Structure formats: C-alpha cells, structure tokens
Amino acid sequence: MFGNPKVKGPVFGLLAEYEDGNALLDAIRHGRSAGYERMEAYTPLPMHEVFEALGDKNRLPLLVLFGGIAGAVTGFALQYWSHVIHYPYNIGGRPLNSWPSFIVVMFELTILFAALTAVFGMLLLNGLPRPHHPVFDVPGFEEASHSRFFLLVPAYDPEFHMERTKQMLSATATVQLSEVPNP
Amino acid sequence: MSATTPIASDIARMQRASFLVAAVAGVLLLIGALVDFQRFLQAYLVGYLMWLGPTLGSLAIVMLHNMTGGKWGFAIRRLLEAGMRNVPLMAVLFLPLLLGVTQLYEWAHVEHDPIIEAKRAYLNVPFFALRALIFFAVWYGLSTAMLRLAEKYDRTLSIPALRKLKGYSGLGLVAYVMTMSFASFDWGMSLEPHWFSTIYGVHFVVGQVLSTLCLAIVAASRLKRVEPFSRWLERSHFHDLGNLLLAFVMLWAYISFSQFLIIWSGNLPEETPWYLNRLGFGWQTFAMILVLGHFAAPFVILLLRRSKRNARVLATLAMALFALRFVDYYWLLAPAFHHGEFHPSWMDAVAPIGVGALWMGMFLRNTRGRPLVSLQDSKLLQQLEEAPSAG
Amino acid sequence: MSQPTQQPPGSPPIIAPGHTISSVSDKITSIVLKRHTPRGWYVGFAISFALMMVMLGSIAKLLFEGVGVWGLNVPVGWGFAIINFVWWIGIGHAGTLISAILLLFRQEWRTSINRFAEAMTLFAVACAGVFPLLHVGRPWLAYWLLPYPNTMSLTPQFRSPLLWDVFAVSTYATVSLLFWYIGLVPDLASLRDRAKSRFFKTVYGIFALGWRGAATHWERYETAYLLLAGLATPLVISVHTVVSFDFAVSIIPGWHATIFPPYFVAGAIYSGFAMVMTLAIPLRKVYGLQDFITMRHLQNMAKVILATGLIVAYGYAMEVFFAWYSANPYERGMAWNRMTGPFAWSYWALMLCNVITPQFLWLKKVRNNVALLFLICLIVNVGMWLERFVIVVTSLSRDFLPSSWDTYAGTVWDWSLYVGTMGLFGTLLFLFIRFLPMISIFEMRTLVPHSKQKAPGEGEAS
C-alpha cells in the first residue's frame, strides 16, 4: 500500500519471466511456501487467482461506501441549508424543506462522491501515478503489457537473499531470470 | 422425484394443510359476504390481486427466461410452471368480483358525474366484463402455449422447437404487459375513476414479477434442504436470484418514487388527492413501512454479496418481502374505499390468507406427478443461452 | 479454437477463432501505432472538421446577435436546443449501458465494443452540453447554476428540474470520463511499451500513470472498475430520468405524465444502441474488425433495439390512452392536435420510424443482414429526434390560452448548430480512433482461449 519501501544497495530485486499464467501461479505458490511474503507479480491481464496467491488485502469497497455516504449527506445538507436556513423563500407554495425535490441532487452527489473515491482511492492505494519504477529498467519487461508474465522478489522482502532467491526462482518454470538494478 | 421420495409426502402434507386453511377462510369469508357484501368485495379484491401476482408473474418470468436464458431460471423453472397452471383458478376466483362489480366500483353505480360520463365508453360493465374475458383468454392461451412449447422442446431438444419457444415468448411478453396494464387500470385504478397515472400498469407488472421472485426463492430454498436438490441448487443460483430480486426492488422503488415526485411537483387537484388520501388518516404508516421495508432494508441487505449467496438469509428476506407485497397492494387499493379514514376489517386479513391458501394448495398439487427440476436442463442450459433466437 | 463453454455450433462467436493473447494485442495496437492511416480516415475527418467549423460559425452568430437568431417564440420557448440536448444525451446512454450494465450482467460480448461505446458517450455528452449552455443566453455566466458563495448571497433553486439536470449531467460527464480513462490506463501502458517514436512513448507514458500490470494493482483496479460500473448503472438511468423530469414535473399537457421516466430511459437506450450500430457497422468494415465486432454483437444489439423500441411504443400507447381516459379537455386536445394538427406529419413520421420500423427486427433474416440493420438504425436515429420534436413543439405551440397559440420552425442557425454538433462528434471520434485503441486490449486478452482468467468484474458482479 502507498508504494513500496526504499531499497538500499545495487539490486532492487529479482525478476523472473514466465510464458503463461499457470506457470506464474505455480511460481508464486512455490515462493510463498519458501516464506516470501512481499512478492509482486506482473501480468498483461487481470488475474484474480494471482492476487489471491500473493495473499494481499483489498480495502477499496469500504472507502467507496464512505464516499457515497459523504455525498448523500453533503447533498441533503447543501439543499436544506440553501432553502431552509440561508434563504428561506416561498416558491410556488412548496414547503421550505421540499425533500422530495431534494432527493435527486442527493442521489447524484452520492454517485459522484463514490465514483471519485473509487478512482482516486484506487490510484492512492496503488501508489500511482508513479511514472518510473525500477522494473521498467529490465530489458524485455515491456512484454508485461503485451503477453508475458513476471514475478518480482524485491530486496525488501525479509526472506530476500541473492543466491537463495535465485535458486528458488530457477526451480520454477521461468524462461528468463534478471536482476533489477536499483536506481 | 417420484411419488415415494420424502419430498412428495412433504408436499402432500402441506397441500392438505393449505386446503384446510382455505376451507376455513372460505367459510369465514362466506359469512362475511352475507353480512356485508360490499365490505367483503373490498377485502377480496386486495387478496385476489395479491395472488394474481405470482400467477402471472410466473408466466412473465418463464417467458423472460426463455428469451434470455441463464442458470438462475432453471433453478425455479418448474416451480414457475406450477404457478402458471393456476391461471384457470384465478379466472374462477374472479367471478365474485364480476358479480359485485356494481358495488365495488364507483363508476358502475354513480350517475351524472361529468368526468365519469366522459369516459363511459371505457368504464361500463359490459365492456369491463368483455375485457376481463379477453385478459383471461390471453393468459390461459399464453400459459398453455408456453407449457406445451417448453415440453416439446424438452422432449425433442431440436433447434426449431427452441426458436419457436423463443419467438412466442417475445410476443407473449408483449401480450402479457399490454393485458396486465389494462387489467390493472380496470381492477385497480378505476376504483378512483377520476384519477389516472400512466405508469400504473408498469407498477403492477413489476409488482407481479417481484411477488413471484419472492415465492420462487422461498420455494427453492426449501427444496435445497432436501436431497437430491441440495446437490443441484448451488450458491450461485441464489446469488443470481438475489441480484434479480435486487433489480426489481430498485425498479419498484424507482417507479413509485418517480410517480410520487411527478404528482407532488405538478400539484394538480385531479391528481394529488390520491396521495393525500394515502399519506394521512393512518395510511402514512403503511407508506412508511413500504419505504423502509419494501425498499430500504432489502436494498441494503441485497447489496451484500454474502446475504445473496446464503439461501437461508435470502429466503427469509424474500418471505418478509412477500408479506410486504400485501402492504403494497393494500396501500395502493384499500384507501380508495374509505376516503379520509382508515377502517380495517377482519376480512382484510382473512381474504388474502384464504385466496393464498387455495392458491398454494393448487400450486402444490400442480407440482405433483412432475419432476421438480428437469434433468435435461443442465444440458439445455448452454443451448438455450447460446442458440440464435427465433425468427 | 473457440471458447469451449461459450460456443454452440452454428452461432457466431464473440471473437474469431485463431487468436492468441499476442495476436490480439498486436492487431489492436497496430491500428494506433502503425504509420499508415487509411484514406477513409482523412476523408471522414475532413468532413467532420468542416462541419465542426459550421458549428463554430453558428455559435459565433448566436453570441453576436443573441438567441433571437433561433426559431424560438413566445409559447415555444424550448425548441431545437432542448430537442438536440435530449437527443444527444440519449445517444450517449448506450455507451454507459454497454460498458456498465452488460459488465454487471457478465455479458462477455460487450468487451469488443465497450471502449468505443464509452468514447461515444463522452463525445455525445459533450455535444449535448453545447445546447443548454448556449440556451442560457449568456454562456459565460453559466456558472451561476452552481451553488457557490457569492456576493448576491443567492443559491440556486434546488426544486427546479433544470438544476437537477445540471447536477445529473455534470456528474454523468465526470463519471463517464473516469470510467473511460480508467479503462484505458492498462492499454495506454501497452501503447507506451510498443510505441517506436520517443514522442508518443512519452505522451502515452504520462497518461498511463506508470501502470506496470502489478497483480495487486490489477486487483484494486478491477474492484474500482466494477464499483464504477455499479455506480454508473443507476447514474445513467437517473440522468435520463432527470431529463424526463424536465418535462414531467411541469403541468403542460403532453409533458406531465408519470410514464415519462421509464419511457425516456428506454428511448435513450433505443437511440443509443441505434447510434452504436450506425457507427460500428462502417467502422468494422473499414478497419477489418469483423473478427472482434462479430455478427453476434450486431444481432444482440438488434435485440436490445427491438426490446427498447417496444417499451417506447408502450409509452406512446399509454400517452394516447390516458389522454383520452383523463377526460381532461387539455389532455385530449393535445393528443388530437398531435395526430391531426399542424405538426401531424412529425407524429406520424415518428410512428413510422420508431414503432413500425423496429418490428422488422423480429425476423432473424433481418437481424442477419448488415445493410438492413444499418438502414433500420438510421431510421431509428431520425425517429428519436422526431420524438423529442413532437414532445417539445406540439405541447408548447398550443398553450392553454388559444390566443397565445403559435407555430414553430427551426431557422438556418438552429439547423447549422445541430448539424455542426455532428461535426464535433465526428471530429472527436476520428481523433479517438486514430490515437487510442478503440477496443479494450487487456479485456480482449481475457477472451482468448487458454487464458482462463476472468474479465474485470466477471464472477464478482454484485
């Protein structure tokens, strides 16, 4: 959450490349059983199983719920304040608190606030925008947005050890294993 | 699924109980009718229209499912077909209303009312009776056609049979929506002959589908407790049914609120009395119950994924919602009979129970001798969903 | 090689056989990244751009002289501006519907058309926005519609449906933009990684926000996308409901009808799907996208058009029946005037376009004929414009007082502005096709056999 911790030293982590999603999944399970907790996978398409295998949490729905409630409250408060407190005025014999009329704007603001929370909450939790990330320096990583699958074991993983991790990753169906340079 | 399984004896027991309740309620209502025929008719109309809901709603959902396909439909299909077979029952039960039309409907006995006179070409007893005849003819024709076409398709599994089923379902839905709309104008809206709302028919159609979904969910969850259905009915069936229920709860609220806001804002003397009558004199309690129980609570509960995937939770909710369907009909119809007051009668409660018990008994009888789920359905699933539709 | 669980014999697939993750990615990115632009693109863009210039000219004339250049008069205070506004907004709705509702219903066939439909929504909303903005008379003061602290110590009138419109349409525009942009981010990353020129690499890179396809990102991304879909669905319905309230909460005969909300929403979907088809049929031909926008898409959309067309017809039927049943002389007079009055031609043309024409879609032969589908959709587009014309003009031109009756016709500036917004729409659409992937690449990857992964939201619809 909120981006990743800083890494000292010349190597940011180890990146293994896979040809398909199932090989990646096997590799993640293998890594998890070896005690790696902070791995990250890169896939060209959303794969819920990969996320589950990595064992992370997703708190976005709760945030969006609060966003929606805030929108509803704001909507009603704005209208009530406008027409009952700030500028009470009889228009067409309607009551000052014309709640049936207020429901529409309340509804729209509920949706607006919830949608903004969903988008910006997602970006915030993902630590985006982040134009540059060390994995971009690995040659061939551009395939992650095309057709290849990658697994990163970052140096900030408590279990990370140059040699042992390399051995662990070599034992999987990886087609290429690279060191990610730390800028 | 044959007559010897425990579920069959279960059904037989429930059926006997239903008919017993219906008989007791029938005797009570007969006494009530002899004492005060008009009051009986008023209570009976609400009970009748409430149970017309699952009868025609079953037909509507079956036709909808024929066209869209989807796993959810196969879970409840046989139950819906049993519901559809109650159309003749509802036609018979309509007779008291037809007999009492002059006492029940203001337009049938008031004279020298210029507004009613202006619509006399529509609101008159012979045409009313003729329309009712047409409605029941259409509904009976549709339900038998659907049963026959589906049965034929189940037997042959041929693509032409499927095309025919889909094509007739499309036309059938059009016919159902049109006839039910006009039936709702005749039987419900014309109770207050000066008032009108163009969305009234849609409100009834949505309400009927909602009633049916509630009953179907309750029935399916009961089936789920028994072998072999427990293996076949999955969480995802209930999830889909829950989503469908949510959609219709929202649709109901959308229609109800739109109508209210438009009439409230327009504030015309020919329209607002309808709401004034229903938002005072004690009726506002029912309105509040509907807002909270028929929309807010089910909406929140059905938004949660967990409650949709739990058959027991979903069935409890559906049961409560079905009870609230009565409140909806009662609030919609009964205030027409007592302008500016709230006078409940014991018959208001006995009539829906009596009609319901009879309906339920016949419904259970309709399920007997037929499989409760079609074993072919699992094979049909793909073909129904994927095959190109009828021409 | 087709989807084993989805594919019955004999029905057209949603993605043509033989594609792999890699080939799908290549085919779609290459439309954007390859240097060669088809000649048709230049022609289309030039025509659209010229029409957009017409729009700008018309606006210049309007701002210079005032709204008097339009055909408005005293009983008919709402004319082309509101007709065109409702028409464009309605067209936009199909985009949201395809991307949001079909996502929630797990209809995989939407994947190849949703990006395009969302873009259509955005551009249609932009076109729609032009009209009320200009109709206020002094567009530079349009911000008065928003609640903000001001020296006049005034707040807007929240009981007015026109203000609801401000909130509904601006929320709609915002959410549609977010939905569209968020859907684009992973594809922008693909373009960034594939682009050869440094300039495009940088531009796509900036808008891709540094997307790198991390699994944890994907997860939150999918949740956000699904939640947006869940929010956009009631939103899109509310927008056209509010548009219908603009009419229905008034007490004008022909406008004050409780059926208006669902009937307007159905009409919007109807015209919107017709517009998607109108655009998609030529596009798939020019760009060779028959593999991705298959016959199955066209057939399904034709069915949606038929279904919504029937709902719209139900609305017309109820209007006529209740005009009579109301026994209200104004209501009855309005209906009679529609059918036999000076604008009767528009009413009967509307019936022909919107009620009769779609009935041909009952026939499978028609649904399988691309040329006929295209023709029917064009007619429906015209019909939906006529519908708003009938509603706005016939009701307003016959006021309660016969002494204030008048007639109405659009002037050359009305027409030039209307046609000009089509230029604006076309210009934006052509730019979009040229510079952004018009089909969602990452979602198409999920449809490829052997990638068993789910499309966003699939199996999680709630």
Coordinates of N, CA and C in Angstrom, one line a residue, chain B residues 101-252:
Chain B
V101 N -69.5 -6.2 -9.3 CA -68.8 -5.0 -9.9 C -69.6 -3.7 -9.6
T102 N -70.9 -3.8 -9.6 CA -71.6 -2.5 -9.3 C -71.4 -2.0 -7.9
Q103 N -71.2 -2.9 -7.0 CA -71.0 -2.4 -5.6 C -69.6 -2.0 -5.4
L104 N -68.7 -2.6 -6.1 CA -67.2 -2.4 -5.9 C -66.8 -1.1 -6.5
Y105 N -67.2 -0.9 -7.7 CA -66.6 0.2 -8.5 C -67.6 1.4 -8.5
E106 N -67.1 2.6 -8.2 CA -67.9 3.8 -8.1 C -68.5 4.1 -9.5
W107 N -67.7 3.9 -10.5 CA -68.2 4.3 -11.9 C -69.3 3.4 -12.3
A108 N -69.5 2.2 -11.7 CA -70.5 1.3 -12.1 C -71.9 1.7 -11.5
H109 N -71.9 2.6 -10.5 CA -73.2 2.9 -9.9 C -73.4 4.4 -9.8
V110 N -72.4 5.2 -10.0 CA -72.6 6.7 -9.9 C -73.1 7.2 -11.2
E111 N -74.1 8.1 -11.2 CA -74.6 8.7 -12.4 C -74.4 10.2 -12.3
H112 N -74.5 10.8 -13.4 CA -74.4 12.3 -13.5 C -73.1 12.8 -13.0
D113 N -72.0 12.1 -13.2 CA -70.7 12.6 -12.9 C -70.0 12.9 -14.2
P114 N -69.8 14.2 -14.5 CA -69.4 14.5 -15.9 C -68.0 13.9 -16.3
I115 N -67.1 13.7 -15.3 CA -65.9 13.1 -15.7 C -66.0 11.6 -16.0
I116 N -66.8 10.9 -15.2 CA -67.1 9.5 -15.5 C -67.9 9.4 -16.8
E117 N -68.8 10.3 -17.0 CA -69.6 10.2 -18.2 C -68.7 10.3 -19.4
A118 N -67.6 11.2 -19.3 CA -66.7 11.4 -20.4 C -65.9 10.1 -20.8
K119 N -65.8 9.2 -19.8 CA -65.0 8.0 -20.1 C -65.9 6.8 -20.1
R120 N -67.2 7.0 -20.2 CA -68.2 5.9 -20.2 C -67.9 4.9 -21.2
A121 N -67.4 5.3 -22.4 CA -67.1 4.3 -23.4 C -66.2 3.2 -23.0
Y122 N -65.4 3.5 -22.0 CA -64.5 2.5 -21.5 C -65.0 1.9 -20.2
L123 N -65.4 2.8 -19.3 CA -65.9 2.4 -18.0 C -67.3 2.0 -18.0
N124 N -67.7 0.9 -18.5 CA -69.1 0.4 -18.4 C -69.0 -1.1 -18.2
V125 N -70.1 -1.6 -17.5 CA -70.0 -3.0 -17.1 C -69.8 -4.0 -18.2
P126 N -70.6 -3.9 -19.3 CA -70.4 -5.0 -20.4 C -69.0 -5.0 -20.9
F127 N -68.4 -3.8 -21.2 CA -67.1 -3.8 -21.7 C -66.1 -4.3 -20.7
F128 N -66.3 -3.9 -19.4 CA -65.5 -4.4 -18.3 C -65.4 -5.9 -18.3
A129 N -66.6 -6.5 -18.4 CA -66.7 -8.0 -18.4 C -66.0 -8.6 -19.6
L130 N -66.2 -7.9 -20.8 CA -65.6 -8.4 -22.0 C -64.1 -8.4 -21.9
R131 N -63.6 -7.3 -21.4 CA -62.1 -7.1 -21.3 C -61.6 -8.2 -20.3
A132 N -62.3 -8.4 -19.2 CA -61.8 -9.5 -18.3 C -61.8 -10.8 -19.0
L133 N -62.8 -11.1 -19.8 CA -62.8 -12.3 -20.6 C -61.6 -12.4 -21.5
I134 N -61.3 -11.3 -22.2 CA -60.1 -11.3 -23.1 C -58.8 -11.5 -22.3
F135 N -58.7 -10.8 -21.2 CA -57.5 -11.0 -20.4 C -57.3 -12.4 -20.0
F136 N -58.3 -13.1 -19.5 CA -58.1 -14.4 -19.1 C -57.9 -15.4 -20.2
A137 N -58.5 -15.1 -21.4 CA -58.3 -15.9 -22.5 C -56.8 -15.8 -23.0
V138 N -56.3 -14.6 -23.0 CA -54.9 -14.4 -23.4 C -54.0 -15.1 -22.4
W139 N -54.2 -14.9 -21.1 CA -53.3 -15.5 -20.1 C -53.4 -17.0 -20.2
Y140 N -54.6 -17.6 -20.3 CA -54.7 -19.0 -20.4 C -54.0 -19.5 -21.6
G141 N -54.3 -18.8 -22.7 CA -53.6 -19.2 -24.0 C -52.1 -19.2 -23.9
L142 N -51.6 -18.1 -23.3 CA -50.1 -18.0 -23.2 C -49.6 -19.1 -22.3
S143 N -50.2 -19.3 -21.1 CA -49.6 -20.3 -20.2 C -49.6 -21.7 -20.8
T144 N -50.7 -22.0 -21.5 CA -50.8 -23.4 -22.1 C -49.8 -23.5 -23.2
A145 N -49.7 -22.4 -24.0 CA -48.7 -22.4 -25.1 C -47.3 -22.6 -24.6
M146 N -47.0 -21.8 -23.6 CA -45.6 -21.9 -23.1 C -45.3 -23.3 -22.5
L147 N -46.3 -23.8 -21.8 CA -46.1 -25.2 -21.2 C -45.9 -26.2 -22.3
R148 N -46.7 -26.1 -23.4 CA -46.6 -27.1 -24.4 C -45.3 -26.9 -25.2
L149 N -45.0 -25.7 -25.6 CA -43.8 -25.5 -26.4 C -42.5 -25.9 -25.6
A150 N -42.5 -25.6 -24.3 CA -41.4 -26.0 -23.5 C -41.3 -27.5 -23.4
E151 N -42.4 -28.1 -23.2 CA -42.5 -29.6 -23.1 C -42.0 -30.2 -24.4
K152 N -42.4 -29.6 -25.5 CA -42.0 -30.2 -26.8 C -40.4 -30.0 -26.9
Y153 N -40.0 -28.9 -26.5 CA -38.5 -28.7 -26.7 C -37.8 -29.6 -25.7
D154 N -38.3 -29.8 -24.5 CA -37.6 -30.7 -23.6 C -37.5 -32.1 -24.2
R155 N -38.6 -32.5 -24.9 CA -38.6 -33.8 -25.4 C -37.7 -34.0 -26.7
T156 N -37.7 -33.0 -27.6 CA -37.0 -33.2 -28.8 C -35.6 -32.5 -28.8
L157 N -35.5 -31.5 -28.0 CA -34.2 -30.7 -28.0 C -33.8 -30.2 -29.4
S158 N -34.8 -29.9 -30.2 CA -34.5 -29.5 -31.5 C -34.4 -28.0 -31.6
I159 N -33.6 -27.5 -32.5 CA -33.4 -26.1 -32.6 C -34.7 -25.4 -33.1
P160 N -35.4 -25.9 -34.1 CA -36.6 -25.3 -34.5 C -37.6 -25.1 -33.3
A161 N -37.7 -26.1 -32.4 CA -38.6 -26.0 -31.3 C -38.2 -24.9 -30.4
L162 N -36.9 -24.8 -30.2 CA -36.3 -23.7 -29.4 C -36.6 -22.3 -30.0
R163 N -36.4 -22.2 -31.3 CA -36.7 -20.9 -31.9 C -38.2 -20.6 -31.7
K164 N -39.1 -21.6 -31.9 CA -40.5 -21.3 -31.7 C -40.8 -20.8 -30.3
L165 N -40.1 -21.5 -29.3 CA -40.3 -21.2 -27.9 C -39.9 -19.7 -27.7
K166 N -38.7 -19.4 -28.2 CA -38.2 -18.0 -28.0 C -39.1 -17.0 -28.7
G167 N -39.5 -17.2 -29.9 CA -40.3 -16.3 -30.7 C -41.6 -16.0 -30.0
Y168 N -42.3 -17.1 -29.5 CA -43.6 -17.0 -28.9 C -43.4 -16.3 -27.5
S169 N -42.3 -16.5 -26.9 CA -42.1 -15.8 -25.6 C -42.0 -14.3 -25.8
G170 N -41.3 -13.9 -26.9 CA -41.2 -12.5 -27.1 C -42.6 -11.9 -27.3
L171 N -43.3 -12.5 -28.2 CA -44.7 -12.0 -28.5 C -45.5 -12.1 -27.2
G172 N -45.3 -13.2 -26.5 CA -46.1 -13.4 -25.3 C -45.9 -12.3 -24.2
L173 N -44.6 -11.9 -24.1 CA -44.3 -10.9 -23.1 C -45.0 -9.6 -23.5
V174 N -45.0 -9.3 -24.8 CA -45.8 -8.1 -25.2 C -47.2 -8.2 -24.9
A175 N -47.8 -9.3 -25.1 CA -49.2 -9.5 -24.8 C -49.5 -9.5 -23.3
Y176 N -48.6 -10.1 -22.6 CA -48.8 -10.0 -21.1 C -48.7 -8.6 -20.6
V177 N -47.7 -7.8 -21.0 CA -47.6 -6.5 -20.5 C -48.8 -5.6 -20.9
M178 N -49.2 -5.8 -22.1 CA -50.4 -5.0 -22.5 C -51.7 -5.4 -21.7
T179 N -51.9 -6.7 -21.7 CA -53.2 -7.1 -21.0 C -53.1 -6.8 -19.5
M180 N -52.0 -7.0 -18.9 CA -51.9 -6.8 -17.4 C -52.0 -5.3 -17.2
S181 N -51.5 -4.4 -18.0 CA -51.6 -3.0 -17.8 C -53.1 -2.6 -17.8
F182 N -53.8 -3.1 -18.8 CA -55.2 -2.7 -18.9 C -56.0 -3.4 -17.8
A183 N -55.6 -4.6 -17.4 CA -56.3 -5.2 -16.2 C -56.1 -4.4 -15.0
S184 N -54.9 -3.8 -14.8 CA -54.6 -3.0 -13.6 C -55.4 -1.7 -13.7
F185 N -55.6 -1.2 -14.8 CA -56.4 0.0 -14.9 C -57.9 -0.3 -14.5
D186 N -58.3 -1.5 -15.1 CA -59.7 -1.9 -14.8 C -60.0 -2.2 -13.4
W187 N -59.1 -3.0 -12.8 CA -59.4 -3.6 -11.5 C -58.9 -2.7 -10.4
G188 N -57.8 -2.0 -10.6 CA -57.2 -1.2 -9.5 C -57.5 0.3 -9.7
M189 N -57.0 0.8 -10.8 CA -57.0 2.3 -11.0 C -58.4 2.8 -11.0
S190 N -59.4 2.1 -11.6 CA -60.7 2.6 -11.8 C -61.5 2.6 -10.5
L191 N -60.9 2.2 -9.4 CA -61.6 2.3 -8.1 C -61.7 3.8 -7.8
E192 N -60.8 4.6 -8.3 CA -60.9 6.0 -8.1 C -61.0 6.6 -9.5
P193 N -62.2 6.7 -10.1 CA -62.4 6.9 -11.5 C -61.9 8.2 -12.0
H194 N -61.7 9.2 -11.1 CA -61.2 10.5 -11.6 C -59.7 10.5 -11.8
W195 N -59.1 9.6 -11.1 CA -57.6 9.7 -11.0 C -57.0 8.8 -12.1
F196 N -55.8 9.2 -12.6 CA -55.1 8.4 -13.5 C -53.6 8.6 -13.4
S197 N -52.9 7.6 -13.8 CA -51.4 7.7 -13.8 C -50.9 6.8 -14.9
T198 N -50.1 7.3 -15.8 CA -49.7 6.5 -17.0 C -48.8 5.3 -16.6
I199 N -48.2 5.4 -15.4 CA -47.2 4.4 -15.0 C -47.8 3.3 -14.2
Y200 N -49.1 3.4 -14.0 CA -49.8 2.4 -13.1 C -49.6 1.0 -13.5
G201 N -49.7 0.8 -14.8 CA -49.6 -0.6 -15.3 C -48.2 -1.2 -15.1
V202 N -47.2 -0.3 -15.3 CA -45.8 -0.8 -15.1 C -45.6 -1.2 -13.6
H203 N -46.2 -0.4 -12.7 CA -46.1 -0.6 -11.3 C -46.7 -2.0 -11.0
F204 N -47.8 -2.4 -11.6 CA -48.4 -3.7 -11.4 C -47.5 -4.8 -11.9
V205 N -47.0 -4.6 -13.1 CA -46.2 -5.6 -13.8 C -45.0 -5.9 -12.9
V206 N -44.3 -4.8 -12.5 CA -43.1 -5.0 -11.7 C -43.5 -5.7 -10.4
G207 N -44.6 -5.3 -9.8 CA -45.0 -5.9 -8.5 C -45.3 -7.4 -8.7
Q208 N -45.8 -7.8 -9.8 CA -46.2 -9.2 -10.0 C -44.9 -10.0 -10.1
V209 N -43.9 -9.5 -10.9 CA -42.6 -10.2 -11.0 C -42.0 -10.3 -9.7
L210 N -42.0 -9.2 -8.9 CA -41.4 -9.2 -7.6 C -42.0 -10.2 -6.7
S211 N -43.4 -10.3 -6.6 CA -44.1 -11.3 -5.8 C -43.6 -12.7 -6.2
T212 N -43.5 -12.9 -7.5 CA -43.1 -14.3 -8.0 C -41.7 -14.6 -7.6
L213 N -40.8 -13.7 -7.7 CA -39.4 -13.9 -7.3 C -39.4 -14.3 -5.9
C214 N -40.1 -13.6 -5.0 CA -40.1 -13.9 -3.6 C -40.5 -15.3 -3.3
L215 N -41.7 -15.7 -3.9 CA -42.2 -17.0 -3.6 C -41.2 -18.1 -4.2
A216 N -40.7 -17.8 -5.4 CA -39.8 -18.8 -6.0 C -38.5 -19.0 -5.2
I217 N -38.0 -17.9 -4.6 CA -36.8 -18.0 -3.8 C -37.1 -18.8 -2.5
V218 N -38.3 -18.5 -1.9 CA -38.7 -19.3 -0.7 C -38.8 -20.8 -1.0
A219 N -39.5 -21.1 -2.1 CA -39.7 -22.5 -2.5 C -38.3 -23.2 -2.8
A220 N -37.5 -22.5 -3.6 CA -36.2 -23.1 -3.9 C -35.3 -23.3 -2.7
S221 N -35.4 -22.4 -1.8 CA -34.6 -22.6 -0.6 C -35.1 -23.8 0.3
R222 N -36.4 -24.0 0.2 CA -37.0 -25.2 0.9 C -36.5 -26.5 0.2
L223 N -36.5 -26.4 -1.1 CA -36.0 -27.6 -1.9 C -34.6 -27.9 -1.6
K224 N -33.8 -26.8 -1.4 CA -32.4 -27.0 -1.2 C -32.1 -27.9 0.0
R225 N -33.0 -27.9 1.0 CA -32.8 -28.7 2.2 C -33.0 -30.2 2.0
V226 N -33.5 -30.5 0.8 CA -33.8 -31.9 0.6 C -32.9 -32.5 -0.5
E227 N -32.5 -33.8 -0.3 CA -31.8 -34.5 -1.4 C -32.9 -34.7 -2.5
P228 N -32.6 -34.8 -3.8 CA -31.3 -34.5 -4.4 C -31.0 -33.1 -4.8
F229 N -32.0 -32.2 -4.4 CA -31.9 -30.8 -4.9 C -30.7 -30.1 -4.2
S230 N -30.4 -30.5 -3.0 CA -29.3 -29.8 -2.3 C -28.0 -29.9 -3.1
R231 N -27.9 -31.0 -3.8 CA -26.7 -31.1 -4.6 C -26.7 -30.3 -5.9
W232 N -27.9 -30.1 -6.4 CA -28.1 -29.4 -7.6 C -28.2 -27.9 -7.5
L233 N -28.9 -27.4 -6.5 CA -29.0 -26.0 -6.3 C -27.8 -25.4 -5.7
E234 N -27.1 -24.5 -6.4 CA -25.9 -24.0 -5.9 C -26.0 -22.6 -5.3
R235 N -25.0 -22.2 -4.6 CA -24.9 -20.8 -4.1 C -25.2 -19.8 -5.2
S236 N -24.5 -20.1 -6.4 CA -24.6 -19.1 -7.5 C -26.0 -19.0 -8.0
H237 N -26.9 -20.1 -7.9 CA -28.3 -19.9 -8.3 C -28.9 -18.8 -7.4
F238 N -28.7 -18.9 -6.1 CA -29.3 -18.0 -5.2 C -28.7 -16.6 -5.4
H239 N -27.4 -16.6 -5.7 CA -26.8 -15.3 -5.9 C -27.5 -14.5 -7.1
D240 N -27.7 -15.3 -8.2 CA -28.3 -14.7 -9.4 C -29.7 -14.3 -9.1
L241 N -30.5 -15.1 -8.3 CA -31.8 -14.8 -8.0 C -31.9 -13.6 -7.1
G242 N -30.9 -13.5 -6.2 CA -30.8 -12.3 -5.3 C -30.6 -11.1 -6.1
N243 N -29.7 -11.2 -7.1 CA -29.5 -10.0 -7.9 C -30.7 -9.6 -8.7
L244 N -31.4 -10.5 -9.1 CA -32.7 -10.3 -9.9 C -33.7 -9.6 -8.9
L245 N -33.7 -10.1 -7.7 CA -34.6 -9.5 -6.7 C -34.2 -8.1 -6.4
L246 N -32.9 -7.9 -6.3 CA -32.4 -6.5 -6.0 C -32.9 -5.6 -7.2
A247 N -32.7 -6.1 -8.4 CA -33.0 -5.2 -9.6 C -34.5 -4.8 -9.5
F248 N -35.4 -5.8 -9.2 CA -36.8 -5.5 -9.2 C -37.2 -4.7 -8.0
V249 N -36.5 -4.8 -6.8 CA -36.8 -4.0 -5.7 C -36.5 -2.5 -6.1
M250 N -35.3 -2.3 -6.8 CA -35.0 -1.0 -7.2 C -35.9 -0.4 -8.2
L251 N -36.3 -1.3 -9.1 CA -37.3 -0.9 -10.2 C -38.6 -0.4 -9.5
W252 N -39.0 -1.2 -8.6 CA -40.3 -0.8 -7.9 C -40.1 0.5 -7.2

